[in-house]
């Protein structure tokens, strides 16, 4: 293939996800993933052999096994040999790698998938292993505790209060009533404090799930999808790992990623935010300057289903699917990783005028 | 369908990490009840100290002592401490800006309840009785009257500095191999080997994982294979592995069980190691109470013709 034109257009042309559940112990990871891969391929009529590049996201720490992603490749069908890569991150970052590959002109189509089974272990403990190993990880501060520190900082700054956080939880789970894949739908009690000021209702469900997306470039995208979700911009940024160095009430990395992705050039009508904890939605809305006119998390977001490693890719997939079906013309998708929104990815997706 | 198998799986490792000059000074200081920060080019003091400025990426090395007293910048009440956390009774997670520092340190605060904690409250370090040069040398913080403790005037230079830490990590899982491998393991308990046939390419995969890795489709048709098989390739092991009760040299081989579409691994016994060959016909040898064959031995049949196993190498 020749070098890519500078204005090469790339779109999400198909999206599929599992029904996210608290446990899927009867299925191995590949057994959980395979139906999603088949579904996303079926939507485009493509076969594995037609895909130029494959990239996945997952975590060995969730599985408790080294190189666990290689077993999942059985579900892709890696013979004849395929061009494949993997990130130990949410699948949103695998999508970024695939998007870059398509930009180079080396590929016209890409399959991106990610999955996580949280049920075999304890997510709160597992996520401590991504923290600074010298000063922080030996204290075993779990993911809810760190999110709670951020929530208290927001409350102290008068950016939110507990009733407002409860309203975030309630609105997301109400939206999820129309999402057949969601794990928590409709009214959910705010419950007791898990780590104060966060109550169980402020926290995401723990669950198993997988998602897959197909990307295509230019006319190939138009062939595969009636209304491709064109990626107009995508960028990801990271902040200092030390929590005590950061202003936890703000997310400068999200804002910068959004600027670079072109979010602020024109209004968006939809925003799929990866905010596993209610207080994080408050931070992201502020960082992204989202007004009340933007439909935030029509899928229910991560408060309705948060399969680790797939939840960020799902935000891109949900935003794209809304464009595919004509419910959105310009959507923002956001994914996060690390404690207290440490790393953030922002994409802008657009459908062509109808 | 029978229930899937489940078993506890513990992943445990003593991560041994070396320290750079800044981290070494900070952790050695904790051992000596001295808290050090590092100065940035624009005059801020970072505690805990880092080797590179998080804003400018400039290398940092100017150590400065700060006080063991400070102010809570945010907090979260933890009603149910988890394994490995600093206190076993309910406590507050806190970010504390020590007096003299511009950034905050994460740790635990021992307090009687959430009503006794607020942002802005003064706290002081409670040192651990035994200190080794680790962040846990600070046992926790405790409320104090707000009077600032004075630094000792330490320069940050120590005799016998700590140069590394051992960060023990343990995660507990309940492992389930899923439907296909459960069937395989259950069959093994009856000394039978069961694979699954791909509906597309018709190969029989053993052990089965529920998917054909070539075609990327689900497999479900169970097929019993073996017990006899053919050595497709092998190697001679000359170095004794730790904790392995097998005399060297011995032969480790790929064995294509009759009816299987790919080869398994196994040890070959009952024959001198230098007489093992490609095409050798073998059968499993079980020992009492074993969950899988101990090894494979020759059956005495004539060697298999190369063409019968060349696709399985």
XYZ file of C-alpha atoms in Angstrom:
667
model
C 0.000 0.000 0.000
C 1.205 3.508 -0.688
C 1.623 6.225 1.871
C -1.551 7.647 3.312
C -2.910 11.009 2.269
C -2.729 13.501 5.125
C -6.480 13.798 5.244
C -7.187 10.078 5.366
C -10.617 9.636 6.937
C -11.209 6.802 9.400
C -14.520 5.710 10.849
C -16.026 3.313 13.338
C -18.241 1.140 11.135
C -19.473 -1.486 13.592
C -19.748 -2.099 17.340
C -20.768 -5.050 19.484
C -20.661 -5.831 23.197
C -21.651 -8.577 25.605
C -24.489 -8.427 28.077
C -22.363 -7.402 31.052
C -22.874 -9.568 34.135
C -21.516 -9.882 37.654
C -20.001 -13.224 36.767
C -19.474 -15.362 33.696
C -17.610 -18.177 35.409
C -19.044 -20.828 33.116
C -17.156 -19.223 30.230
C -13.438 -18.891 29.638
C -12.302 -15.494 28.380
C -12.247 -16.647 24.782
C -15.705 -18.181 25.154
C -17.011 -14.853 26.478
C -15.302 -12.862 23.742
C -15.988 -14.950 20.654
C -19.701 -14.142 20.146
C -18.848 -10.430 20.242
C -16.166 -10.881 17.582
C -18.592 -12.798 15.380
C -21.297 -10.191 15.866
C -19.107 -7.236 14.936
C -17.765 -9.042 11.858
C -21.281 -10.063 10.814
C -22.411 -6.437 10.930
C -19.962 -5.598 8.171
C -19.935 -8.914 6.315
C -16.159 -9.080 6.850
C -14.262 -12.234 7.740
C -11.119 -12.412 9.879
C -9.033 -12.816 6.726
C -10.414 -9.488 5.416
C -9.144 -7.535 8.458
C -5.794 -5.817 7.889
C -4.927 -5.143 11.545
C -6.143 -6.424 14.908
C -5.492 -4.779 18.262
C -6.759 -5.774 21.699
C -6.782 -4.455 25.253
C -6.900 -6.523 28.444
C -5.055 -7.029 31.735
C -3.119 -10.009 33.060
C -3.781 -8.803 36.615
C -7.526 -9.332 36.165
C -6.955 -12.825 34.857
C -4.184 -13.624 37.346
C -2.168 -15.186 34.509
C 0.723 -14.054 32.357
C 0.134 -13.402 28.634
C -3.566 -14.129 29.054
C -4.393 -12.206 25.881
C -2.686 -14.843 23.740
C -5.412 -17.341 24.677
C -8.098 -14.882 23.626
C -6.540 -14.844 20.161
C -8.070 -18.288 19.657
C -11.364 -16.491 19.190
C -10.010 -14.291 16.425
C -8.679 -17.079 14.220
C -4.992 -16.353 13.724
C -4.339 -18.630 10.763
C -3.309 -17.701 8.146
C -1.115 -15.325 10.193
C -2.604 -11.949 11.049
C -1.132 -8.562 11.900
C -1.860 -8.217 15.587
C -0.987 -6.035 18.569
C -2.066 -5.707 22.186
C -2.155 -3.012 24.865
C -2.277 -3.728 28.603
C -4.906 -0.973 28.781
C -8.539 -0.317 28.134
C -9.510 -1.141 24.556
C -9.915 2.583 23.848
C -6.120 2.745 23.728
C -6.052 -0.293 21.446
C -8.416 1.679 19.193
C -5.971 4.597 19.264
C -3.188 2.292 18.089
C -5.391 0.881 15.338
C -6.430 4.392 14.255
C -2.732 5.320 13.993
C -2.058 2.204 11.925
C -4.876 3.120 9.543
C -3.583 6.698 9.295
C -0.246 5.410 8.036
C -1.983 3.737 5.115
C -0.649 0.317 6.103
C -4.182 -0.933 6.702
C -7.700 -0.125 5.489
C -9.627 -2.097 8.118
C -8.981 -2.884 11.761
C -10.620 -5.031 14.405
C -10.334 -3.673 17.937
C -11.531 -5.661 20.916
C -11.126 -5.730 24.647
C -12.419 -7.741 27.534
C -12.182 -8.148 31.250
C -13.346 -10.781 33.684
C -13.386 -9.230 37.121
C -15.282 -12.091 38.751
C -12.304 -14.368 39.528
C -10.514 -11.759 41.673
C -11.126 -8.595 43.646
C -11.075 -5.495 41.455
C -10.447 -3.158 44.389
C -7.268 -5.069 45.255
C -6.193 -5.776 41.676
C -6.226 -2.084 40.740
C -3.814 -1.237 43.578
C -1.117 -2.935 41.516
C -1.153 -0.090 38.963
C -0.077 2.431 41.631
C 3.393 3.788 42.387
C 5.158 0.755 43.878
C 7.436 2.735 46.220
C 5.217 5.200 48.071
C 1.610 4.152 47.415
C 1.037 0.494 46.491
C 2.521 -0.842 49.791
C -0.395 0.880 51.588
C -2.954 -0.992 49.404
C -5.301 1.976 48.875
C -8.117 0.442 46.833
C -9.791 2.036 43.825
C -12.886 3.129 45.782
C -10.745 4.808 48.469
C -8.851 6.859 45.893
C -12.076 7.864 44.125
C -13.490 8.862 47.524
C -10.525 11.193 48.174
C -11.331 12.869 44.865
C -15.043 13.105 45.745
C -14.275 14.757 49.099
C -11.974 17.249 47.375
C -14.870 18.190 45.072
C -17.273 18.530 47.988
C -14.783 20.734 49.866
C -14.444 22.860 46.718
C -18.271 23.122 46.591
C -18.287 21.632 43.090
C -20.816 19.040 44.233
C -22.510 17.524 47.266
C -23.888 14.128 48.168
C -27.431 14.761 46.808
C -25.923 15.932 43.502
C -23.808 12.784 43.329
C -26.907 10.669 43.982
C -28.619 12.484 41.111
C -25.727 11.570 38.778
C -26.107 7.911 39.779
C -29.848 7.974 39.314
C -29.784 9.707 35.919
C -27.196 7.277 34.479
C -29.038 4.190 35.662
C -32.351 5.570 34.455
C -30.764 6.049 31.013
C -29.568 2.444 31.153
C -33.150 1.140 31.196
C -33.051 1.308 27.390
C -29.654 -0.417 27.191
C -30.105 -4.189 26.998
C -26.391 -4.763 27.697
C -26.287 -2.819 30.978
C -25.653 -4.618 34.247
C -27.471 -2.130 36.540
C -30.661 -0.513 35.234
C -33.323 1.721 36.695
C -33.543 2.768 40.328
C -30.634 1.556 42.466
C -30.478 2.501 46.164
C -27.637 4.853 47.073
C -26.843 2.419 49.889
C -24.305 2.693 52.673
C -20.931 4.347 52.550
C -18.367 2.109 50.888
C -15.652 4.662 51.556
C -17.163 7.962 52.718
C -18.281 10.145 50.920
C -18.948 7.480 48.257
C -21.912 5.182 48.768
C -22.441 1.921 46.891
C -24.689 3.820 44.484
C -21.828 6.170 43.583
C -19.682 3.232 42.493
C -19.797 1.165 39.320
C -20.998 -2.420 39.283
C -18.212 -5.016 39.134
C -18.672 -7.251 36.155
C -17.401 -9.303 33.258
C -17.705 -8.199 29.667
C -16.218 -7.644 26.260
C -16.597 -5.258 23.344
C -15.399 -5.015 19.758
C -15.257 -2.306 17.121
C -14.349 -2.302 13.445
C -12.551 0.674 11.945
C -12.291 1.358 8.218
C -10.716 4.077 6.097
C -12.283 6.246 3.411
C -14.534 4.597 0.826
C -14.055 1.248 2.511
C -15.963 2.665 5.491
C -18.784 3.860 3.213
C -19.023 0.372 1.699
C -19.280 -1.279 5.105
C -21.664 1.082 6.891
C -24.623 3.223 5.818
C -23.588 6.072 8.074
C -19.984 5.708 9.279
C -18.979 7.435 12.516
C -15.978 9.416 11.285
C -13.242 9.953 13.848
C -12.568 13.687 13.424
C -10.011 13.773 16.194
C -8.602 11.599 18.952
C -5.973 12.326 21.577
C -4.886 10.995 24.948
C -2.991 12.659 27.792
C -1.634 11.649 31.171
C -1.044 13.500 34.458
C 1.547 13.058 37.197
C 1.217 9.747 39.021
C 1.478 11.362 42.443
C -2.068 12.067 43.641
C -0.769 14.745 46.029
C 0.758 16.649 43.103
C -2.517 16.903 41.195
C -5.597 19.076 41.655
C -8.129 16.276 41.988
C -11.078 18.621 41.342
C -9.950 19.203 37.764
C -8.850 17.090 34.801
C -6.387 19.111 32.736
C -5.417 16.003 30.767
C -9.017 15.524 29.620
C -9.291 19.180 28.640
C -6.036 19.098 26.681
C -6.953 15.838 24.937
C -10.326 17.369 24.033
C -8.680 20.506 22.644
C -6.298 18.443 20.522
C -9.133 16.239 19.330
C -11.120 19.307 18.243
C -13.987 18.980 20.705
C -14.296 22.728 21.258
C -14.416 23.679 17.577
C -18.156 23.013 17.348
C -20.782 21.825 19.840
C -21.334 18.128 20.395
C -24.834 16.726 20.904
C -23.793 13.564 22.776
C -21.035 12.725 25.264
C -20.212 9.197 26.371
C -18.047 9.694 29.457
C -16.060 6.963 31.146
C -16.737 8.032 34.727
C -16.865 4.919 36.911
C -17.620 7.035 40.002
C -20.324 9.707 40.180
C -17.913 12.442 41.293
C -15.763 11.820 38.232
C -18.652 12.815 35.963
C -18.685 16.183 37.760
C -14.965 16.616 37.034
C -15.319 15.597 33.385
C -18.354 17.789 32.672
C -16.372 20.757 33.965
C -13.181 19.860 32.082
C -15.116 19.331 28.837
C -17.394 22.369 29.373
C -20.489 20.255 28.707
C -23.738 22.180 28.988
C -27.180 20.889 29.887
C -28.016 20.653 26.163
C -25.570 17.745 25.701
C -26.958 14.236 26.122
C -24.471 12.730 28.594
C -24.227 8.938 28.787
C -27.463 7.951 27.035
C -26.166 4.368 27.428
C -26.020 4.673 31.216
C -22.242 4.951 31.200
C -19.848 3.122 33.470
C -22.230 3.428 36.443
C -24.502 0.981 34.605
C -21.786 -1.397 33.352
C -18.053 -1.174 33.920
C -16.281 -4.243 32.536
C -12.667 -3.320 33.300
C -10.572 -2.830 30.142
C -13.678 -2.724 27.915
C -15.680 0.144 29.461
C -13.675 2.860 27.675
C -13.908 1.165 24.287
C -17.638 0.793 24.912
C -17.930 4.588 25.276
C -16.493 4.987 21.755
C -18.693 2.164 20.499
C -21.869 3.603 22.050
C -21.129 7.066 20.646
C -20.486 5.566 17.207
C -23.620 3.421 17.319
C -25.690 6.534 18.024
C -24.256 8.128 14.904
C -24.849 4.932 12.882
C -28.547 5.013 13.751
C -28.927 8.757 13.272
C -29.488 9.686 16.919
C -26.358 11.872 16.950
C -24.482 13.981 14.413
C -21.414 14.912 16.493
C -20.506 12.942 19.579
C -17.711 12.989 22.111
C -16.339 9.760 23.561
C -14.052 9.637 26.587
C -12.086 6.823 28.200
C -10.037 6.834 31.378
C -7.439 4.687 33.064
C -5.542 4.870 36.331
C -6.613 6.301 39.688
C -8.729 9.478 39.888
C -8.831 10.045 36.102
C -5.061 9.928 35.695
C -5.079 9.105 31.977
C -7.731 10.311 29.591
C -8.565 9.719 25.942
C -11.037 11.857 24.015
C -12.435 11.218 20.532
C -14.804 13.243 18.378
C -17.094 11.265 16.072
C -19.276 12.706 13.314
C -21.868 11.418 10.894
C -22.215 12.921 7.439
C -25.172 15.244 6.834
C -28.340 13.433 5.878
C -24.038 -29.526 31.472
C -22.042 -30.246 34.593
C -20.923 -27.374 36.800
C -17.635 -25.713 35.887
C -14.633 -26.441 38.062
C -13.343 -23.783 40.405
C -10.214 -23.573 42.542
C -8.381 -20.955 44.567
C -5.496 -19.321 42.713
C -3.009 -17.198 44.646
C -0.582 -14.993 42.756
C 2.148 -13.876 45.113
C 5.487 -12.263 44.419
C 8.076 -10.308 46.426
C 8.796 -7.516 43.945
C 12.358 -6.437 44.639
C 12.975 -2.878 43.516
C 16.106 -0.763 43.522
C 15.979 2.896 44.549
C 17.487 5.959 42.938
C 19.291 8.574 45.053
C 16.144 10.560 45.871
C 13.937 7.625 46.813
C 16.832 6.080 48.752
C 17.266 9.243 50.816
C 13.521 9.568 51.489
C 13.032 5.966 52.604
C 16.267 5.899 54.606
C 15.040 9.093 56.280
C 11.792 7.411 57.316
C 13.877 4.689 58.969
C 15.650 7.469 60.944
C 12.416 9.449 61.651
C 13.379 12.207 59.236
C 11.111 13.329 56.388
C 12.766 14.650 53.250
C 11.349 16.440 50.265
C 12.995 17.546 47.058
C 13.280 21.119 45.734
C 12.170 21.933 42.198
C 13.746 24.581 39.993
C 10.882 26.987 40.707
C 11.289 26.578 44.466
C 8.506 24.135 45.321
C 9.143 21.296 47.749
C 7.724 17.942 46.691
C 6.903 15.408 49.430
C 7.090 12.526 48.779
C 10.094 13.431 46.658
C 10.461 12.334 43.047
C 13.508 12.146 40.795
C 12.047 14.249 37.999
C 9.884 17.364 38.147
C 6.358 16.267 37.167
C 5.855 19.563 35.293
C 9.199 20.266 33.616
C 10.776 16.755 33.689
C 13.934 18.404 35.091
C 16.096 16.035 37.143
C 15.773 16.749 40.866
C 18.275 16.069 43.636
C 18.220 18.923 46.195
C 16.876 17.313 49.347
C 15.281 19.385 52.075
C 13.857 18.302 55.409
C 10.205 19.006 56.227
C 8.283 18.678 59.496
C 6.498 15.508 60.705
C 3.367 17.642 61.155
C 1.014 18.827 58.451
C -2.490 19.524 57.170
C -5.115 17.223 55.661
C -5.911 18.374 52.083
C -8.597 15.744 51.439
C -9.802 12.600 53.160
C -12.102 9.596 52.890
C -13.440 7.482 55.752
C -12.738 3.782 55.370
C -15.180 1.825 57.560
C -13.899 -1.616 56.532
C -10.102 -1.886 56.235
C -8.843 -4.418 53.703
C -5.855 -6.724 53.829
C -2.531 -4.914 53.667
C -3.893 -1.482 54.551
C -2.084 0.484 57.289
C -4.634 0.016 60.092
C -6.958 -2.842 60.947
C -9.539 -0.628 62.652
C -11.683 1.873 60.678
C -9.567 4.848 59.599
C -9.444 7.782 57.198
C -7.423 7.814 54.019
C -5.761 11.216 53.879
C -3.629 13.354 51.636
C -1.389 15.334 54.004
C 0.635 18.399 53.095
C 3.494 18.330 55.582
C 4.679 21.644 56.998
C 7.291 22.933 54.585
C 5.964 20.932 51.612
C 3.949 22.085 48.579
C 2.474 18.693 47.678
C 0.631 16.032 49.631
C 1.483 12.512 50.762
C -1.069 9.682 50.802
C -1.426 7.733 54.032
C -3.857 6.650 56.756
C -5.165 8.751 59.662
C -6.085 7.080 62.945
C -9.220 8.841 64.187
C -12.229 7.721 66.238
C -14.738 8.323 63.439
C -15.579 10.427 60.376
C -16.930 13.225 62.568
C -13.411 13.695 63.939
C -11.901 14.303 60.484
C -12.057 17.355 58.260
C -10.072 18.936 55.477
C -7.624 21.416 56.963
C -7.163 19.496 60.205
C -3.663 19.386 61.684
C -2.029 15.963 61.946
C 1.336 14.482 62.828
C 3.235 11.347 61.916
C 2.996 8.269 64.117
C 6.159 6.263 63.513
C 6.142 2.485 63.257
C 7.970 0.695 66.077
C 10.159 -1.252 63.675
C 11.370 0.708 60.689
C 13.111 -0.764 57.648
C 13.195 2.040 55.099
C 9.732 1.812 53.533
C 6.620 3.983 53.310
C 5.114 1.775 56.022
C 7.710 3.173 58.477
C 5.020 5.815 58.882
C 2.481 3.712 60.786
C -0.177 6.358 60.141
C -0.996 9.959 60.957
C -2.806 11.064 64.110
C -4.673 14.256 65.024
C -2.580 16.907 66.807
C -2.971 20.397 68.234
C -1.591 22.178 65.201
C 1.746 23.187 66.686
C 4.360 22.594 64.050
C 7.109 20.166 64.946
C 10.562 21.388 64.091
C 12.730 19.655 61.535
C 15.977 18.247 62.946
C 18.153 20.036 60.436
C 19.132 16.870 58.634
C 21.115 17.165 55.392
C 19.718 14.070 53.763
C 23.034 12.221 53.841
C 22.962 8.913 55.733
C 25.386 6.198 56.637
C 24.097 2.804 55.521
C 21.389 4.081 53.153
C 18.521 1.849 52.029
C 19.089 0.978 48.370
C 16.090 -1.225 47.668
C 12.676 -2.315 48.849
C 10.793 -5.562 48.717
C 7.189 -4.817 47.841
C 5.292 -7.999 48.583
C 2.207 -8.427 46.438
C -0.500 -11.008 46.816
C -3.734 -11.300 44.892
C -6.348 -13.983 45.450
C -8.486 -15.372 42.691
C -11.041 -18.099 42.243
C -9.976 -19.595 38.969
C -12.437 -21.277 36.659
C -11.174 -22.803 33.428
C -14.570 -22.523 31.708
C -16.792 -25.174 30.155
C -14.429 -26.782 27.637
C -11.450 -27.235 29.945
C -13.726 -28.397 32.766
C -14.852 -31.256 30.510
C -11.217 -32.058 29.696
C -10.170 -32.142 33.359
C -13.205 -34.190 34.391
C -12.405 -36.765 31.674
C -8.798 -36.955 32.879
C -10.055 -37.972 36.313
C -11.373 -41.116 34.546
C -8.008 -41.487 32.759
C -9.579 -40.487 29.446
C -8.429 -37.665 27.170
C -11.188 -35.616 25.534
C -10.772 -32.959 22.877
C -13.223 -30.892 20.841
C -13.704 -30.986 17.079
C -13.859 -27.760 15.092
C -17.089 -27.697 13.065
C -15.271 -25.904 10.265
C -11.815 -27.458 9.767
C -12.676 -30.752 11.568
C -9.439 -30.730 13.569
C -9.666 -32.113 17.113
C -8.148 -29.745 19.669
C -6.733 -31.133 22.898
C -6.778 -29.744 25.500
C -9.874 -27.942 24.220
C -10.468 -24.289 25.043
C -13.853 -23.881 23.426
C -12.582 -22.220 20.262
C -10.743 -23.283 17.139
C -7.668 -21.022 17.026
C -7.433 -21.421 13.261
C -11.030 -20.716 12.313
C -12.017 -18.553 15.293
C -15.283 -20.423 15.831
C -16.736 -22.129 18.882
C -16.118 -25.838 19.341
C -18.419 -28.136 21.285
C -18.373 -31.665 19.817
C -16.396 -33.786 22.277
C -14.096 -36.466 20.889
C -12.131 -39.006 22.908
C -8.547 -39.346 21.683
C -5.652 -41.699 22.518
C -4.742 -43.285 24.793
C -1.904 -44.225 22.426
C 0.008 -41.716 20.380
C 3.076 -40.938 18.300
C 6.153 -38.915 19.214
C 6.296 -36.133 16.640
C 9.364 -34.349 17.967
C 11.374 -34.289 21.184
C 14.287 -32.837 23.088
C 16.726 -34.231 25.658
C 16.773 -32.340 28.946
C 20.203 -32.292 30.601
C 19.732 -29.771 33.392
C 17.796 -30.686 36.486
C 15.064 -28.220 37.316
C 14.736 -27.009 40.885
C 12.260 -29.081 42.911
C 11.863 -31.597 40.089
C 12.310 -35.206 41.137
C 13.347 -36.608 37.741
C 16.847 -37.835 36.920
C 18.539 -36.210 33.953
C 18.965 -36.720 31.096
C 15.328 -37.336 30.197
C 13.229 -36.812 27.103
C 10.451 -34.280 26.732
C 8.350 -34.814 23.656
C 5.425 -33.675 21.561
C 2.978 -36.552 21.404
C 0.125 -36.697 18.921
C -2.539 -38.841 20.573
C -4.438 -41.005 18.090
C -7.328 -38.942 16.711
C -5.990 -35.573 17.919
C -5.369 -32.688 15.523
C -2.352 -31.388 17.400
C 0.314 -32.673 19.767
C 0.476 -32.521 23.565
C 3.612 -32.281 25.693
C 4.814 -35.210 27.787
C 7.849 -36.954 29.224
C 9.006 -40.198 27.666
C 10.082 -43.021 29.995
C 10.667 -46.756 29.892
C 13.308 -46.437 27.177
C 16.904 -45.117 27.204
C 16.872 -41.420 26.393
C 19.103 -41.828 23.343
C 16.724 -44.356 21.778
C 13.724 -42.046 21.627
C 12.891 -41.119 18.019
C 10.305 -39.360 15.893
C 7.502 -41.779 15.059
C 7.897 -43.792 18.285
C 4.528 -45.204 19.377
C 3.781 -44.511 23.063
C 1.066 -44.917 25.700
C 0.403 -43.084 28.969
C 1.580 -44.410 32.331
C -0.560 -43.404 35.279
C 0.456 -43.457 38.891
C -2.020 -43.934 41.722
C -3.985 -40.809 42.555
C -2.427 -38.787 39.725
C -4.469 -36.197 37.870
C -2.597 -36.637 34.595
C -0.227 -39.241 33.092
C 3.161 -39.348 34.808
C 4.893 -40.120 31.521
C 4.516 -42.043 28.247
C 6.279 -45.330 27.442
C 6.795 -47.277 24.205
C 3.924 -49.571 23.189
C 6.191 -51.939 21.245
C 4.318 -51.263 18.001
C 6.317 -50.507 14.846
C 7.138 -46.801 14.422
C 4.511 -44.680 12.727
C 5.107 -43.676 9.131
C 6.271 -40.040 8.795
C 3.354 -39.171 6.510
C 0.878 -40.075 9.272
C 2.116 -37.328 11.623
C 3.978 -34.793 9.464
C 1.033 -32.334 9.682
C 1.177 -32.474 13.480
C 4.794 -31.422 14.004
